[in-house]
mmCIF file with all atom_site columns, C-alpha atoms in Angstrom:
data_model
loop_
_atom_site.group_PDB
_atom_site.id
_atom_site.type_symbol
_atom_site.label_atom_id
_atom_site.label_alt_id
_atom_site.label_comp_id
_atom_site.label_asym_id
_atom_site.label_entity_id
_atom_site.label_seq_id
_atom_site.pdbx_PDB_ins_code
_atom_site.Cartn_x
_atom_site.Cartn_y
_atom_site.Cartn_z
_atom_site.occupancy
_atom_site.B_iso_or_equiv
_atom_site.pdbx_formal_charge
_atom_site.auth_seq_id
_atom_site.auth_comp_id
_atom_site.auth_asym_id
_atom_site.auth_atom_id
_atom_site.pdbx_PDB_model_num
ATOM 1  C CA . MET N 1 1  ? 5.467   30.991  -4.083  1.00 63.00 ? 265 MET N CA 1
ATOM 2  C CA . ALA N 1 2  ? 6.644   27.615  -4.662  1.00 68.00 ? 266 ALA N CA 1
ATOM 3  C CA . LYS N 1 3  ? 5.128   24.660  -5.487  1.00 74.00 ? 267 LYS N CA 1
ATOM 4  C CA . ARG N 1 4  ? 5.084   21.423  -3.636  1.00 72.00 ? 268 ARG N CA 1
ATOM 5  C CA . VAL N 1 5  ? 6.723   18.795  -5.781  1.00 68.00 ? 269 VAL N CA 1
ATOM 6  C CA . LYS N 1 6  ? 5.391   15.042  -4.128  1.00 67.00 ? 270 LYS N CA 1
ATOM 7  C CA . GLN N 1 7  ? 7.529   12.516  -4.864  1.00 64.00 ? 271 GLN N CA 1
ATOM 8  C CA . LEU N 1 8  ? 6.373   9.037   -6.789  1.00 63.00 ? 272 LEU N CA 1
ATOM 9  C CA . PRO N 1 9  ? 5.841   5.901   -3.711  1.00 60.00 ? 273 PRO N CA 1
ATOM 10 C CA . GLN N 1 10 ? 9.029   4.359   -5.293  1.00 59.00 ? 274 GLN N CA 1
ATOM 11 C CA . ALA N 1 11 ? 10.927  7.415   -4.664  1.00 62.00 ? 275 ALA N CA 1
ATOM 12 C CA . ARG N 1 12 ? 10.592  7.511   -1.759  1.00 68.00 ? 276 ARG N CA 1
ATOM 13 C CA . GLY N 1 13 ? 11.493  3.665   -1.175  1.00 81.00 ? 277 GLY N CA 1
ATOM 14 C CA . THR N 1 14 ? 7.618   2.064   -0.621  1.00 85.00 ? 278 THR N CA 1
ATOM 15 C CA . VAL N 1 15 ? 5.761   -0.149  -2.695  1.00 86.00 ? 279 VAL N CA 1
ATOM 16 C CA . LEU N 1 16 ? 1.592   0.110   -2.441  1.00 88.00 ? 280 LEU N CA 1
ATOM 17 C CA . PHE N 1 17 ? -0.710  -2.437  -2.651  1.00 91.00 ? 281 PHE N CA 1
ATOM 18 C CA . ASP N 1 18 ? -4.160  -3.050  -3.140  1.00 93.00 ? 282 ASP N CA 1
ATOM 19 C CA . VAL N 1 19 ? -6.291  -4.834  -0.304  1.00 93.00 ? 283 VAL N CA 1
ATOM 20 C CA . VAL N 1 20 ? -9.501  -7.385  -0.966  1.00 94.00 ? 284 VAL N CA 1
ATOM 21 C CA . PHE N 1 21 ? -10.422 -8.411  2.002   1.00 94.00 ? 285 PHE N CA 1
ATOM 22 C CA . GLU N 1 22 ? -12.979 -11.859 2.069   1.00 94.00 ? 286 GLU N CA 1
ATOM 23 C CA . ASP N 1 23 ? -15.496 -9.382  3.078   1.00 93.00 ? 287 ASP N CA 1
ATOM 24 C CA . GLY N 1 24 ? -15.453 -8.031  -0.182  1.00 92.00 ? 288 GLY N CA 1
ATOM 25 C CA . SER N 1 25 ? -14.202 -4.239  0.944   1.00 92.00 ? 289 SER N CA 1
ATOM 26 C CA . ARG N 1 26 ? -11.078 -3.137  -0.525  1.00 92.00 ? 290 ARG N CA 1
ATOM 27 C CA . ALA N 1 27 ? -8.049  -0.968  0.469   1.00 88.00 ? 291 ALA N CA 1
ATOM 28 C CA . SER N 1 28 ? -6.719  0.868   -1.893  1.00 86.00 ? 292 SER N CA 1
ATOM 29 C CA . ASN N 1 29 ? -2.662  2.068   -1.438  1.00 86.00 ? 293 ASN N CA 1
ATOM 30 C CA . ARG N 1 30 ? -1.084  -0.045  1.395   1.00 89.00 ? 294 ARG N CA 1
ATOM 31 C CA . ARG N 1 31 ? 2.170   1.086   1.769   1.00 88.00 ? 295 ARG N CA 1
ATOM 32 C CA . VAL N 1 32 ? 4.992   -1.519  1.693   1.00 89.00 ? 296 VAL N CA 1
ATOM 33 C CA . PRO N 1 33 ? 8.641   -0.526  2.068   1.00 88.00 ? 297 PRO N CA 1
ATOM 34 C CA . MET N 1 34 ? 10.785  -1.627  -0.922  1.00 85.00 ? 298 MET N CA 1
ATOM 35 C CA . GLU N 1 35 ? 13.461  -3.675  1.578   1.00 84.00 ? 299 GLU N CA 1
ATOM 36 C CA . ILE N 1 36 ? 11.399  -5.836  2.879   1.00 84.00 ? 300 ILE N CA 1
ATOM 37 C CA . LEU N 1 37 ? 10.095  -7.131  -1.028  1.00 82.00 ? 301 LEU N CA 1
ATOM 38 C CA . ASN N 1 38 ? 14.011  -8.508  -2.330  1.00 73.00 ? 302 ASN N CA 1
ATOM 39 C CA . GLY N 1 39 ? 13.857  -12.253 -2.938  1.00 65.00 ? 303 GLY N CA 1
ATOM 40 C CA . LEU N 1 40 ? 11.612  -15.126 -3.409  1.00 63.00 ? 304 LEU N CA 1
ATOM 41 C CA . ASP N 1 41 ? 9.351   -14.135 -1.028  1.00 67.00 ? 305 ASP N CA 1
ATOM 42 C CA . GLY N 1 42 ? 8.919   -10.864 -2.039  1.00 68.00 ? 306 GLY N CA 1
ATOM 43 C CA . ASP N 1 43 ? 5.828   -10.598 -1.606  1.00 82.00 ? 307 ASP N CA 1
ATOM 44 C CA . GLN N 1 44 ? 4.348   -12.500 1.193   1.00 87.00 ? 308 GLN N CA 1
ATOM 45 C CA . LEU N 1 45 ? 5.830   -10.848 3.291   1.00 88.00 ? 309 LEU N CA 1
ATOM 46 C CA . ALA N 1 46 ? 4.100   -7.762  1.592   1.00 89.00 ? 310 ALA N CA 1
ATOM 47 C CA . ARG N 1 47 ? 1.189   -9.766  2.990   1.00 91.00 ? 311 ARG N CA 1
ATOM 48 C CA . GLU N 1 48 ? 2.297   -10.182 6.026   1.00 91.00 ? 312 GLU N CA 1
ATOM 49 C CA . LEU N 1 49 ? 3.093   -6.387  6.726   1.00 91.00 ? 313 LEU N CA 1
ATOM 50 C CA . VAL N 1 50 ? -0.753  -5.382  5.494   1.00 92.00 ? 314 VAL N CA 1
ATOM 51 C CA . GLU N 1 51 ? -1.519  -8.560  7.901   1.00 93.00 ? 315 GLU N CA 1
ATOM 52 C CA . GLN N 1 52 ? 0.197   -6.685  10.629  1.00 94.00 ? 316 GLN N CA 1
ATOM 53 C CA . GLN N 1 53 ? -1.120  -2.919  9.673   1.00 92.00 ? 317 GLN N CA 1
ATOM 54 C CA . GLU N 1 54 ? -5.263  -4.035  9.619   1.00 92.00 ? 318 GLU N CA 1
ATOM 55 C CA . ALA N 1 55 ? -4.372  -6.104  13.182  1.00 95.00 ? 319 ALA N CA 1
ATOM 56 C CA . GLU N 1 56 ? -3.203  -1.969  14.045  1.00 94.00 ? 320 GLU N CA 1
ATOM 57 C CA . ILE N 1 57 ? -6.374  -0.669  12.209  1.00 92.00 ? 321 ILE N CA 1
ATOM 58 C CA . ALA N 1 58 ? -8.862  -3.401  13.922  1.00 93.00 ? 322 ALA N CA 1
ATOM 59 C CA . GLU N 1 59 ? -7.672  -2.734  17.416  1.00 95.00 ? 323 GLU N CA 1
ATOM 60 C CA . LYS N 1 60 ? -7.561  0.861   17.070  1.00 96.00 ? 324 LYS N CA 1
ATOM 61 C CA . ALA N 1 61 ? -11.341 1.083   15.953  1.00 95.00 ? 325 ALA N CA 1
ATOM 62 C CA . GLY N 1 62 ? -12.045 -2.107  18.509  1.00 96.00 ? 326 GLY N CA 1
ATOM 63 C CA . ARG N 1 63 ? -13.054 -4.367  15.469  1.00 94.00 ? 327 ARG N CA 1
ATOM 64 C CA . PRO N 1 64 ? -12.037 -7.855  14.619  1.00 94.00 ? 328 PRO N CA 1
ATOM 65 C CA . PRO N 1 65 ? -9.463  -7.755  11.886  1.00 92.00 ? 329 PRO N CA 1
ATOM 66 C CA . ARG N 1 66 ? -10.124 -8.361  8.415   1.00 92.00 ? 330 ARG N CA 1
ATOM 67 C CA . VAL N 1 67 ? -9.012  -11.749 6.478   1.00 93.00 ? 331 VAL N CA 1
ATOM 68 C CA . ILE N 1 68 ? -7.583  -10.607 2.861   1.00 93.00 ? 332 ILE N CA 1
ATOM 69 C CA . GLN N 1 69 ? -8.741  -12.128 -0.365  1.00 94.00 ? 333 GLN N CA 1
ATOM 70 C CA . SER N 1 70 ? -6.292  -11.535 -2.395  1.00 93.00 ? 334 SER N CA 1
ATOM 71 C CA . LEU N 1 71 ? -2.928  -8.467  -2.216  1.00 92.00 ? 335 LEU N CA 1
ATOM 72 C CA . MET N 1 72 ? -1.803  -7.053  -5.739  1.00 91.00 ? 336 MET N CA 1
ATOM 73 C CA . ARG N 1 73 ? 0.712   -4.172  -6.538  1.00 89.00 ? 337 ARG N CA 1
ATOM 74 C CA . ALA N 1 74 ? -1.262  -0.865  -7.094  1.00 87.00 ? 338 ALA N CA 1
ATOM 75 C CA . ALA N 1 75 ? -0.341  0.569   -10.545 1.00 81.00 ? 339 ALA N CA 1
ATOM 76 C CA . LYS N 1 76 ? 1.998   2.470   -11.066 1.00 74.00 ? 340 LYS N CA 1
ATOM 77 C CA . PRO N 1 77 ? 0.708   6.459   -11.258 1.00 67.00 ? 341 PRO N CA 1
ATOM 78 C CA . GLU N 1 78 ? 0.106   8.610   -14.513 1.00 73.00 ? 342 GLU N CA 1
ATOM 79 C CA . PRO N 1 79 ? 2.463   11.391  -14.061 1.00 70.00 ? 343 PRO N CA 1
ATOM 80 C CA . LYS N 1 80 ? 1.016   14.583  -14.436 1.00 72.00 ? 344 LYS N CA 1
ATOM 81 C CA . PRO N 1 81 ? 1.392   17.553  -16.652 1.00 76.00 ? 345 PRO N CA 1
ATOM 82 C CA . ASP N 1 82 ? 3.016   20.340  -16.262 1.00 71.00 ? 346 ASP N CA 1
ATOM 83 C CA . ARG N 1 83 ? 1.532   23.961  -15.864 1.00 69.00 ? 347 ARG N CA 1
ATOM 84 C CA . GLU N 1 84 ? 2.852   26.475  -17.735 1.00 61.00 ? 348 GLU N CA 1
#
């Protein structure tokens, strides 16, 4: 049986961000399309998109949206060694 090989997020056209909220909670690996990160305001546009995502999640959960304290790009994952 063939093993499924996952693509890295960059190969799929997304960048991962880690988000820290004012209440001290953290959300890892929020996906942001690479297309909106072009230009001078790249990470600011990512912040706006993550705020929209958070508002949608909060609405579905029935709670107020959390306020973002900081937003940083996630580190690239280490490649896993191939099995023989």
